[in-house]
mmCIF file of C-alpha atoms and ligand atoms in Angstrom:
data_model
loop_
_atom_site.group_PDB
_atom_site.id
_atom_site.type_symbol
_atom_site.label_atom_id
_atom_site.label_comp_id
_atom_site.label_asym_id
_atom_site.label_seq_id
_atom_site.Cartn_x
_atom_site.Cartn_y
_atom_site.Cartn_z
ATOM 1 C CA MET J 1 3.870 -4.036 -39.533
ATOM 2 C CA LYS J 2 1.132 -2.165 -37.590
ATOM 3 C CA ILE J 3 1.564 1.567 -36.889
ATOM 4 C CA VAL J 4 0.257 2.444 -33.450
ATOM 5 C CA SER J 5 1.337 6.039 -33.084
ATOM 6 C CA MET J 6 2.282 9.154 -35.098
ATOM 7 C CA ARG J 7 3.871 12.203 -33.645
ATOM 8 C CA LEU J 8 4.856 15.515 -35.428
ATOM 9 C CA ALA J 9 7.493 17.849 -34.298
ATOM 10 C CA LEU J 10 9.573 20.840 -35.609
ATOM 11 C CA LEU J 11 13.324 20.490 -36.063
ATOM 12 C CA ARG J 12 15.283 23.719 -36.062
ATOM 13 C CA ALA J 13 18.985 23.872 -36.830
ATOM 14 C CA PRO J 14 21.058 27.059 -37.407
ATOM 15 C CA LEU J 15 23.101 27.441 -40.547
ATOM 16 C CA ARG J 16 26.792 28.254 -40.319
ATOM 17 C CA VAL J 17 26.190 31.174 -42.705
ATOM 18 C CA PRO J 18 23.043 32.445 -44.225
ATOM 19 C CA PHE J 19 22.191 30.451 -47.328
ATOM 20 C CA ARG J 20 21.642 32.845 -50.263
ATOM 21 C CA THR J 21 20.210 32.072 -53.723
ATOM 22 C CA ALA J 22 18.797 34.536 -56.287
ATOM 23 C CA LEU J 23 15.418 33.938 -54.704
ATOM 24 C CA ARG J 24 15.824 34.004 -50.919
ATOM 25 C CA GLU J 25 18.110 34.216 -47.850
ATOM 26 C CA THR J 26 17.661 32.044 -44.804
ATOM 27 C CA SER J 27 19.667 31.603 -41.520
ATOM 28 C CA HIS J 28 18.354 28.265 -40.272
ATOM 29 C CA ILE J 29 16.590 25.043 -41.185
ATOM 30 C CA GLU J 30 13.022 24.559 -39.848
ATOM 31 C CA ASP J 31 11.557 21.182 -40.922
ATOM 32 C CA MET J 32 8.690 18.925 -40.097
ATOM 33 C CA ILE J 33 9.611 15.621 -38.383
ATOM 34 C CA ILE J 34 7.319 12.564 -38.255
ATOM 35 C CA GLU J 35 7.853 9.781 -35.879
ATOM 36 C CA LEU J 36 5.877 6.628 -36.435
ATOM 37 C CA THR J 37 5.836 3.787 -33.954
ATOM 38 C CA ASP J 38 4.880 0.134 -34.682
ATOM 39 C CA GLU J 39 3.509 -2.527 -32.339
ATOM 40 C CA SER J 40 6.977 -3.895 -31.729
ATOM 41 C CA GLY J 41 8.031 -0.493 -30.444
ATOM 42 C CA ALA J 42 10.260 0.327 -33.410
ATOM 43 C CA VAL J 43 10.314 4.050 -34.111
ATOM 44 C CA GLY J 44 10.658 5.265 -37.775
ATOM 45 C CA ARG J 45 11.469 8.875 -38.639
ATOM 46 C CA GLY J 46 10.954 11.023 -41.564
ATOM 47 C CA GLU J 47 11.539 14.768 -42.422
ATOM 48 C CA ALA J 48 9.876 17.342 -44.731
ATOM 49 C CA PRO J 49 11.257 20.840 -45.314
ATOM 50 C CA PRO J 50 8.859 23.585 -46.446
ATOM 51 C CA THR J 51 9.835 24.514 -50.038
ATOM 52 C CA ALA J 52 6.784 26.552 -51.142
ATOM 53 C CA ALA J 53 8.593 27.837 -54.240
ATOM 54 C CA ILE J 54 9.440 24.256 -55.462
ATOM 55 C CA THR J 55 6.920 21.736 -54.300
ATOM 56 C CA GLY J 56 4.211 24.211 -53.148
ATOM 57 C CA GLU J 57 4.402 23.018 -49.562
ATOM 58 C CA THR J 58 4.567 24.908 -46.250
ATOM 59 C CA LEU J 59 4.973 23.745 -42.585
ATOM 60 C CA GLY J 60 1.255 24.183 -42.293
ATOM 61 C CA SER J 61 0.360 22.179 -45.375
ATOM 62 C CA ILE J 62 2.741 19.440 -44.486
ATOM 63 C CA GLU J 63 1.248 19.124 -41.027
ATOM 64 C CA ALA J 64 -2.304 19.084 -42.432
ATOM 65 C CA ALA J 65 -1.521 16.492 -45.005
ATOM 66 C CA LEU J 66 0.054 14.209 -42.375
ATOM 67 C CA ARG J 67 -2.430 14.777 -39.740
ATOM 68 C CA GLY J 68 -5.639 14.877 -41.837
ATOM 69 C CA HIS J 69 -4.828 12.311 -44.633
ATOM 70 C CA ILE J 70 -1.604 10.264 -44.501
ATOM 71 C CA GLY J 71 -1.624 9.511 -40.769
ATOM 72 C CA PRO J 72 -5.291 8.152 -40.688
ATOM 73 C CA ALA J 73 -4.516 5.996 -43.673
ATOM 74 C CA LEU J 74 -1.611 4.378 -41.784
ATOM 75 C CA MET J 75 -2.819 4.316 -38.223
ATOM 76 C CA GLY J 76 -3.972 0.971 -36.742
ATOM 77 C CA ARG J 77 -3.816 -0.953 -39.972
ATOM 78 C CA ARG J 78 -1.707 -4.073 -40.332
ATOM 79 C CA PHE J 79 0.459 -4.154 -43.504
ATOM 80 C CA ASP J 80 2.019 -7.391 -44.792
ATOM 81 C CA GLY J 81 4.782 -5.569 -46.578
ATOM 82 C CA MET J 82 5.903 -2.235 -47.884
ATOM 83 C CA ASP J 83 3.875 -2.342 -51.080
ATOM 84 C CA GLU J 84 0.657 -2.262 -49.128
ATOM 85 C CA ALA J 85 1.863 0.522 -46.783
ATOM 86 C CA LEU J 86 3.089 2.571 -49.730
ATOM 87 C CA SER J 87 -0.339 2.141 -51.503
ATOM 88 C CA ALA J 88 -2.002 3.455 -48.392
ATOM 89 C CA ILE J 89 0.072 6.678 -48.596
ATOM 90 C CA SER J 90 -0.419 7.216 -52.224
ATOM 91 C CA GLY J 91 -4.100 6.509 -51.966
ATOM 92 C CA SER J 92 -4.549 9.051 -49.159
ATOM 93 C CA ILE J 93 -3.599 12.283 -50.956
ATOM 94 C CA VAL J 94 -2.119 13.478 -54.251
ATOM 95 C CA GLY J 95 0.529 16.192 -54.539
ATOM 96 C CA ASN J 96 2.103 16.973 -51.195
ATOM 97 C CA SER J 97 5.308 15.237 -52.340
ATOM 98 C CA SER J 98 7.320 16.240 -49.261
ATOM 99 C CA ALA J 99 4.661 15.172 -46.695
ATOM 100 C CA ARG J 100 4.328 11.855 -48.455
ATOM 101 C CA ALA J 101 8.131 11.508 -48.591
ATOM 102 C CA ALA J 102 8.464 12.056 -44.880
ATOM 103 C CA ALA J 103 5.802 9.446 -43.943
ATOM 104 C CA GLU J 104 7.306 7.004 -46.530
ATOM 105 C CA MET J 105 10.847 7.225 -45.148
ATOM 106 C CA ALA J 106 9.528 6.686 -41.543
ATOM 107 C CA LEU J 107 7.833 3.453 -42.759
ATOM 108 C CA TRP J 108 10.993 2.273 -44.599
ATOM 109 C CA ASP J 109 12.860 3.057 -41.367
ATOM 110 C CA ILE J 110 10.656 0.801 -39.306
ATOM 111 C CA TYR J 111 10.568 -1.939 -42.009
ATOM 112 C CA ALA J 112 14.297 -2.044 -42.329
ATOM 113 C CA GLN J 113 14.610 -2.072 -38.526
ATOM 114 C CA ASN J 114 12.286 -4.992 -38.341
ATOM 115 C CA CYS J 115 14.502 -6.751 -40.993
ATOM 116 C CA GLY J 116 17.518 -5.923 -38.828
ATOM 117 C CA LEU J 117 19.218 -4.217 -41.885
ATOM 118 C CA PRO J 118 20.456 -0.769 -42.695
ATOM 119 C CA LEU J 119 18.348 0.703 -45.472
ATOM 120 C CA TYR J 120 21.094 0.725 -48.046
ATOM 121 C CA ARG J 121 21.452 -3.004 -47.691
ATOM 122 C CA LEU J 122 17.754 -3.481 -48.135
ATOM 123 C CA TRP J 123 17.795 -1.403 -51.378
ATOM 124 C CA GLY J 124 20.729 -3.224 -52.960
ATOM 125 C CA GLY J 125 23.940 -3.107 -51.014
ATOM 126 C CA GLY J 126 26.976 -0.986 -51.725
ATOM 127 C CA MET J 127 29.732 0.410 -49.533
ATOM 128 C CA GLY J 128 28.018 2.659 -47.058
ATOM 129 C CA ARG J 129 30.156 5.516 -47.936
ATOM 130 C CA LEU J 130 30.336 8.246 -50.678
ATOM 131 C CA THR J 131 31.533 11.858 -51.228
ATOM 132 C CA THR J 132 29.488 14.937 -51.733
ATOM 133 C CA ASP J 133 30.103 18.195 -53.482
ATOM 134 C CA ILE J 134 29.636 21.496 -51.694
ATOM 135 C CA THR J 135 27.721 24.595 -52.690
ATOM 136 C CA ILE J 136 29.724 27.747 -52.779
ATOM 137 C CA SER J 137 27.170 30.471 -51.666
ATOM 138 C CA VAL J 138 26.411 33.308 -54.135
ATOM 139 C CA ASN J 139 28.431 36.377 -53.170
ATOM 140 C CA ALA J 140 30.915 38.947 -54.503
ATOM 141 C CA PRO J 141 33.535 37.229 -56.738
ATOM 142 C CA GLU J 142 36.368 37.860 -54.132
ATOM 143 C CA THR J 143 34.350 36.382 -51.354
ATOM 144 C CA MET J 144 33.461 33.381 -53.454
ATOM 145 C CA ALA J 145 37.169 32.871 -54.339
ATOM 146 C CA GLU J 146 37.958 32.962 -50.512
ATOM 147 C CA ASP J 147 35.130 30.398 -49.879
ATOM 148 C CA THR J 148 36.359 28.260 -52.720
ATOM 149 C CA ALA J 149 39.915 28.253 -51.323
ATOM 150 C CA TYR J 150 38.738 27.277 -47.910
ATOM 151 C CA ALA J 151 36.515 24.320 -49.414
ATOM 152 C CA VAL J 152 39.472 23.075 -51.409
ATOM 153 C CA SER J 153 41.716 23.238 -48.319
ATOM 154 C CA ALA J 154 38.985 21.292 -46.366
ATOM 155 C CA GLY J 155 39.329 18.481 -49.035
ATOM 156 C CA TYR J 156 36.300 19.199 -51.346
ATOM 157 C CA ASP J 157 37.109 18.556 -54.989
ATOM 158 C CA THR J 158 33.663 19.181 -56.448
ATOM 159 C CA LEU J 159 31.947 22.658 -56.135
ATOM 160 C CA LYS J 160 28.488 23.656 -57.095
ATOM 161 C CA ILE J 161 27.794 27.273 -57.940
ATOM 162 C CA LYS J 162 24.380 28.946 -58.265
ATOM 163 C CA VAL J 163 24.134 31.188 -61.421
ATOM 164 C CA GLY J 164 21.456 32.973 -63.249
ATOM 165 C CA GLU J 165 21.293 36.226 -61.559
ATOM 166 C CA ASN J 166 23.299 38.253 -63.957
ATOM 167 C CA PRO J 167 25.348 36.803 -66.845
ATOM 168 C CA GLU J 168 28.390 39.200 -66.470
ATOM 169 C CA LEU J 169 28.496 38.760 -62.617
ATOM 170 C CA ASP J 170 28.046 35.008 -63.100
ATOM 171 C CA LEU J 171 31.082 34.938 -65.358
ATOM 172 C CA ALA J 172 33.111 37.093 -62.890
ATOM 173 C CA ARG J 173 32.154 34.651 -60.193
ATOM 174 C CA LEU J 174 33.036 31.540 -62.097
ATOM 175 C CA ARG J 175 36.427 33.006 -63.138
ATOM 176 C CA ALA J 176 37.156 33.717 -59.474
ATOM 177 C CA VAL J 177 36.160 30.275 -58.399
ATOM 178 C CA ARG J 178 38.088 28.571 -61.137
ATOM 179 C CA SER J 179 41.194 30.551 -60.464
ATOM 180 C CA ALA J 180 40.914 29.598 -56.749
ATOM 181 C CA ALA J 181 40.407 25.991 -57.680
ATOM 182 C CA PRO J 182 42.187 25.159 -60.905
ATOM 183 C CA GLU J 183 41.673 21.321 -60.420
ATOM 184 C CA ALA J 184 38.230 21.171 -59.023
ATOM 185 C CA THR J 185 35.162 19.903 -60.702
ATOM 186 C CA ILE J 186 32.758 22.775 -61.119
ATOM 187 C CA ARG J 187 29.022 22.239 -61.724
ATOM 188 C CA ILE J 188 26.633 25.143 -62.004
ATOM 189 C CA ASP J 189 22.879 25.441 -61.314
ATOM 190 C CA ALA J 190 20.860 28.066 -63.128
ATOM 191 C CA ASN J 191 17.595 27.268 -61.294
ATOM 192 C CA GLN J 192 15.417 27.973 -64.474
ATOM 193 C CA ALA J 193 16.919 31.408 -65.061
ATOM 194 C CA TRP J 194 17.607 31.439 -68.854
ATOM 195 C CA THR J 195 15.973 31.116 -72.144
ATOM 196 C CA PRO J 196 17.118 28.172 -74.186
ATOM 197 C CA ARG J 197 19.147 30.340 -76.651
ATOM 198 C CA MET J 198 20.611 32.455 -73.891
ATOM 199 C CA ALA J 199 21.726 29.249 -72.063
ATOM 200 C CA VAL J 200 23.446 27.895 -75.174
ATOM 201 C CA ARG J 201 25.215 31.233 -75.742
ATOM 202 C CA LEU J 202 26.299 31.612 -72.090
ATOM 203 C CA LEU J 203 27.467 28.048 -71.869
ATOM 204 C CA GLU J 204 29.456 28.399 -75.040
ATOM 205 C CA LYS J 205 31.062 31.491 -73.533
ATOM 206 C CA MET J 206 31.985 29.823 -70.420
ATOM 207 C CA GLN J 207 33.607 26.771 -72.062
ATOM 208 C CA ALA J 208 35.504 29.102 -74.630
ATOM 209 C CA GLU J 209 36.997 30.903 -71.598
ATOM 210 C CA GLY J 210 38.203 27.562 -70.345
ATOM 211 C CA LEU J 211 36.049 27.567 -67.222
ATOM 212 C CA GLY J 212 35.659 23.761 -67.606
ATOM 213 C CA ILE J 213 32.081 23.472 -66.413
ATOM 214 C CA GLU J 214 31.121 19.804 -65.760
ATOM 215 C CA LEU J 215 27.441 20.267 -66.151
ATOM 216 C CA VAL J 216 24.560 22.808 -65.876
ATOM 217 C CA GLU J 217 21.427 22.161 -63.739
ATOM 218 C CA GLN J 218 18.105 23.300 -64.955
ATOM 219 C CA PRO J 219 19.031 26.071 -67.411
ATOM 220 C CA VAL J 220 15.428 26.865 -68.463
ATOM 221 C CA LYS J 221 11.994 26.938 -67.014
ATOM 222 C CA ALA J 222 10.722 23.771 -65.449
ATOM 223 C CA ARG J 223 7.861 23.198 -67.844
ATOM 224 C CA ASP J 224 9.913 24.002 -70.928
ATOM 225 C CA ILE J 225 10.918 20.526 -71.869
ATOM 226 C CA ASP J 226 11.355 21.543 -75.582
ATOM 227 C CA GLY J 227 13.698 24.268 -74.373
ATOM 228 C CA LEU J 228 15.603 21.789 -72.164
ATOM 229 C CA GLN J 229 15.908 19.451 -75.111
ATOM 230 C CA PHE J 230 17.225 22.352 -77.292
ATOM 231 C CA VAL J 231 19.936 23.172 -74.748
ATOM 232 C CA THR J 232 20.900 19.563 -74.410
ATOM 233 C CA ALA J 233 21.282 19.211 -78.121
ATOM 234 C CA ASN J 234 23.197 22.431 -78.648
ATOM 235 C CA SER J 235 25.236 23.218 -75.492
ATOM 236 C CA PRO J 236 28.856 22.220 -75.082
ATOM 237 C CA VAL J 237 28.021 21.621 -71.374
ATOM 238 C CA PRO J 238 25.975 18.510 -70.384
ATOM 239 C CA VAL J 239 22.549 19.331 -69.008
ATOM 240 C CA MET J 240 20.875 18.040 -65.797
ATOM 241 C CA ALA J 241 17.164 18.215 -65.172
ATOM 242 C CA ASP J 242 16.156 19.286 -61.672
ATOM 243 C CA GLU J 243 12.852 21.305 -61.398
ATOM 244 C CA SER J 244 11.648 19.628 -64.627
ATOM 245 C CA MET J 245 11.578 16.266 -63.038
ATOM 246 C CA PHE J 246 9.396 15.399 -60.097
ATOM 247 C CA SER J 247 7.788 12.107 -60.819
ATOM 248 C CA PRO J 248 8.881 8.916 -62.479
ATOM 249 C CA GLN J 249 6.613 9.903 -65.457
ATOM 250 C CA ASP J 250 8.631 13.072 -65.753
ATOM 251 C CA ALA J 251 11.839 11.094 -65.642
ATOM 252 C CA VAL J 252 10.668 8.690 -68.554
ATOM 253 C CA ASN J 253 9.564 11.633 -70.736
ATOM 254 C CA ILE J 254 12.775 13.431 -70.282
ATOM 255 C CA MET J 255 14.881 10.283 -70.904
ATOM 256 C CA GLN J 256 12.804 9.164 -73.952
ATOM 257 C CA ARG J 257 13.116 12.612 -75.539
ATOM 258 C CA HIS J 258 16.783 12.953 -74.512
ATOM 259 C CA ALA J 259 15.853 16.293 -73.057
ATOM 260 C CA ALA J 260 18.618 16.118 -70.512
ATOM 261 C CA ASP J 261 21.869 14.225 -70.078
ATOM 262 C CA TYR J 262 21.385 13.658 -66.358
ATOM 263 C CA VAL J 263 18.632 13.873 -63.817
ATOM 264 C CA ASN J 264 18.665 15.182 -60.238
ATOM 265 C CA ILE J 265 16.641 13.137 -57.809
ATOM 266 C CA LYS J 266 15.359 14.661 -54.624
ATOM 267 C CA LEU J 267 13.147 12.780 -52.295
ATOM 268 C CA MET J 268 11.040 15.912 -51.646
ATOM 269 C CA LYS J 269 10.164 16.304 -55.366
ATOM 270 C CA CYS J 270 9.408 12.675 -56.149
ATOM 271 C CA GLY J 271 7.340 11.885 -53.040
ATOM 272 C CA GLY J 272 9.729 9.388 -51.344
ATOM 273 C CA PRO J 273 12.067 6.519 -51.753
ATOM 274 C CA ALA J 274 9.664 4.240 -53.714
ATOM 275 C CA ASN J 275 9.317 6.781 -56.632
ATOM 276 C CA ALA J 276 13.124 7.559 -56.416
ATOM 277 C CA LEU J 277 13.652 3.810 -56.978
ATOM 278 C CA ARG J 278 11.412 3.971 -59.995
ATOM 279 C CA ILE J 279 13.310 6.905 -61.469
ATOM 280 C CA ILE J 280 16.529 4.964 -60.920
ATOM 281 C CA SER J 281 15.095 1.981 -62.643
ATOM 282 C CA ALA J 282 14.234 4.145 -65.701
ATOM 283 C CA ALA J 283 17.749 5.644 -65.581
ATOM 284 C CA GLU J 284 19.264 2.193 -65.581
ATOM 285 C CA ILE J 285 17.146 1.296 -68.697
ATOM 286 C CA TYR J 286 17.992 4.533 -70.595
ATOM 287 C CA GLY J 287 21.605 4.615 -69.415
ATOM 288 C CA VAL J 288 21.166 7.993 -67.769
ATOM 289 C CA GLU J 289 23.333 8.847 -64.739
ATOM 290 C CA CYS J 290 21.612 10.427 -61.753
ATOM 291 C CA MET J 291 22.542 12.891 -59.061
ATOM 292 C CA ILE J 292 20.992 12.760 -55.721
ATOM 293 C CA GLY J 293 20.266 16.154 -54.172
ATOM 294 C CA CYS J 294 18.285 17.750 -51.295
ATOM 295 C CA MET J 295 16.636 20.926 -50.311
ATOM 296 C CA LEU J 296 17.758 22.691 -47.048
ATOM 297 C CA GLU J 297 17.306 19.549 -44.992
ATOM 298 C CA ALA J 298 18.756 18.107 -41.723
ATOM 299 C CA ASN J 299 20.168 14.799 -41.241
ATOM 300 C CA VAL J 300 16.931 12.691 -41.194
ATOM 301 C CA SER J 301 15.857 12.907 -44.752
ATOM 302 C CA VAL J 302 19.344 13.531 -45.904
ATOM 303 C CA SER J 303 20.261 10.086 -44.326
ATOM 304 C CA ALA J 304 17.506 8.474 -46.315
ATOM 305 C CA ALA J 305 19.100 10.046 -49.480
ATOM 306 C CA VAL J 306 22.591 8.775 -48.443
ATOM 307 C CA HIS J 307 21.152 5.227 -48.006
ATOM 308 C CA LEU J 308 19.662 5.369 -51.473
ATOM 309 C CA ALA J 309 22.825 6.781 -53.066
ATOM 310 C CA CYS J 310 24.886 4.058 -51.461
ATOM 311 C CA ALA J 311 22.630 1.396 -52.678
ATOM 312 C CA LYS J 312 22.403 2.409 -56.361
ATOM 313 C CA SER J 313 25.280 2.660 -58.800
ATOM 314 C CA ALA J 314 23.060 4.747 -61.228
ATOM 315 C CA ILE J 315 23.533 7.599 -58.730
ATOM 316 C CA THR J 316 26.965 8.784 -59.805
ATOM 317 C CA ARG J 317 26.928 12.276 -58.278
ATOM 318 C CA VAL J 318 25.968 13.375 -54.821
ATOM 319 C CA ASP J 319 24.869 16.915 -53.841
ATOM 320 C CA LEU J 320 23.999 16.376 -50.065
ATOM 321 C CA ASP J 321 25.593 19.260 -48.344
ATOM 322 C CA GLY J 322 22.531 20.312 -46.200
ATOM 323 C CA PRO J 323 23.742 19.033 -42.868
ATOM 324 C CA ALA J 324 27.302 20.243 -43.597
ATOM 325 C CA LEU J 325 25.905 23.715 -43.807
ATOM 326 C CA CYS J 326 24.455 23.486 -40.315
ATOM 327 C CA SER J 327 26.472 24.705 -37.361
ATOM 328 C CA SER J 328 25.180 22.001 -35.145
ATOM 329 C CA ASN J 329 23.633 18.609 -35.798
ATOM 330 C CA PRO J 330 20.580 17.693 -33.546
ATOM 331 C CA VAL J 331 20.290 14.212 -35.087
ATOM 332 C CA MET J 332 21.988 11.327 -33.228
ATOM 333 C CA GLY J 333 23.174 8.524 -35.689
ATOM 334 C CA GLY J 334 22.260 8.537 -39.347
ATOM 335 C CA ALA J 335 24.814 9.602 -41.964
ATOM 336 C CA LYS J 336 28.073 10.875 -40.645
ATOM 337 C CA PHE J 337 29.471 13.849 -42.299
ATOM 338 C CA SER J 338 33.272 14.709 -42.284
ATOM 339 C CA GLY J 339 34.087 17.157 -44.970
ATOM 340 C CA LYS J 340 33.193 15.695 -48.379
ATOM 341 C CA LEU J 341 33.057 12.128 -46.907
ATOM 342 C CA ILE J 342 29.663 10.744 -45.827
ATOM 343 C CA GLU J 343 29.548 7.421 -44.110
ATOM 344 C CA LEU J 344 26.766 5.138 -42.809
ATOM 345 C CA SER J 345 26.957 2.748 -39.902
ATOM 346 C CA ASP J 346 25.474 -0.773 -39.996
ATOM 347 C CA ALA J 347 22.681 0.246 -37.585
ATOM 348 C CA PRO J 348 19.325 -1.009 -38.859
ATOM 349 C CA GLY J 349 16.881 1.381 -40.766
ATOM 350 C CA LEU J 350 18.088 4.913 -41.172
ATOM 351 C CA GLY J 351 20.357 4.391 -38.172
ATOM 352 C CA ILE J 352 18.950 7.341 -36.263
ATOM 353 C CA SER J 353 18.819 6.878 -32.494
ATOM 354 C CA SER J 354 17.222 10.208 -31.375
ATOM 355 C CA ILE J 355 16.844 13.925 -32.264
ATOM 356 C CA ASP J 356 17.656 16.698 -29.771
ATOM 357 C CA GLY J 357 15.478 19.706 -29.155
ATOM 358 C CA LEU J 358 12.396 18.705 -31.089
ATOM 359 C CA GLU J 359 9.325 20.808 -30.489
ATOM 360 C CA TYR J 360 6.432 18.437 -30.562
ATOM 361 C CA LEU J 361 3.228 19.676 -32.100
ATOM 362 C CA ASP J 362 0.748 17.612 -29.972
HETATM 363 MG MG1 LIG D 1 19.074 22.320 -58.692
#
C-alpha cells in the first residue's frame, strides 16, 4: 500500500432538530473529511468532528494535524501492512485523537478494499447488522414524552436520556419518558455532572421510584476514577465509563480497578480502530461489555464504528444515532440506517462510494 494523495474537505449536514445538551445547542454537523488515494486508485475515507470540549480538537487543529504531521508521515511511503502504516500515524503526532482516527479509518478503508473485504469481515466477521438506541433530546418533560412516544412508534426500544442539569427536572423528565414508554430500556448519561455521593443518592431515588434505569454513563468528573469506582460499588444502577476512558491504558486501569461496569468506546476518543480493538481485547479479558458510541458524526466515521460493532461480540450496546439525527445523508453507501436497524452491505472497505457536496480545502 502506497499513499499517493491526500485531500481534506468539509462535510456539512443539517440536523432534523437542533441537538441540545446541558452544554451546547447545534443545528448542523460540520466535520473534516480526509480522502487518501493509493497507487492502485483505491480511495479511503475518514471523518473527524470538532469536539473541543471533549478531545480538545477544532476544525483548525484537525486540519493542521492532518496537513502538517499525519499526511507527510503517510504520503509516498510504501507500507507492507497495516501495522507499519499505523506506526507512521502514531509516530507523527501525540494527542489529536480525532485527526488520527480519521486518517486511520481512511487507511483501513483502503486496506480492506485491497483485500476485497468489508471491514467488519476483516475485523472478525459477524452479521453486518445491528440495532441502535436513540437519544431523546433534553426538553420540557411533556415534549420529551411526545418525542419518546414518537420514537417508540418508530420502533425504537432503547432510549438514551441526557441528565445532570437539575436533579428535580431530571426526575420529572425521566418520569415523563418512562410513562410514555413503559417497556423501553432507558439508559441515562450524566456527562460528569454529579459528585460521587450525589450520584448514588439520585440513582437510588430513580430506582426506588421504579424508573428502571438500565445504566448510567459517566456520573462523575472524567478524572475522578476513585469517584467512579465509588458509584460503581454503591449505586443500584450499573455504571458506564465514557469521558473517563480515552486510551487502552485508561480502559485497563478502569477494568482492573472495577471502576465501571461497562465502557463506552468512541473512535474519536481512542484515536481510531486500532486502539478500539485494543480496548475490546482488554474488555474480553476482563469480561467487561462495551458500548460503541459517537460524537455528532455523519455516516463516514459512524460507518467505521458500525463495522467494528458488527465484528466484535464484546460490543453489546450500540449508541450510533448520529446519522439518524440528520435531515439528509450526503454519504453514498456505508452503513444503512432505517429506524433502529443499521445494516452493512458486502461492499469492500467502509463501503462508501462517494460523498455529496464536499467543500474541498485545497
Ligand atoms: Mg456519554
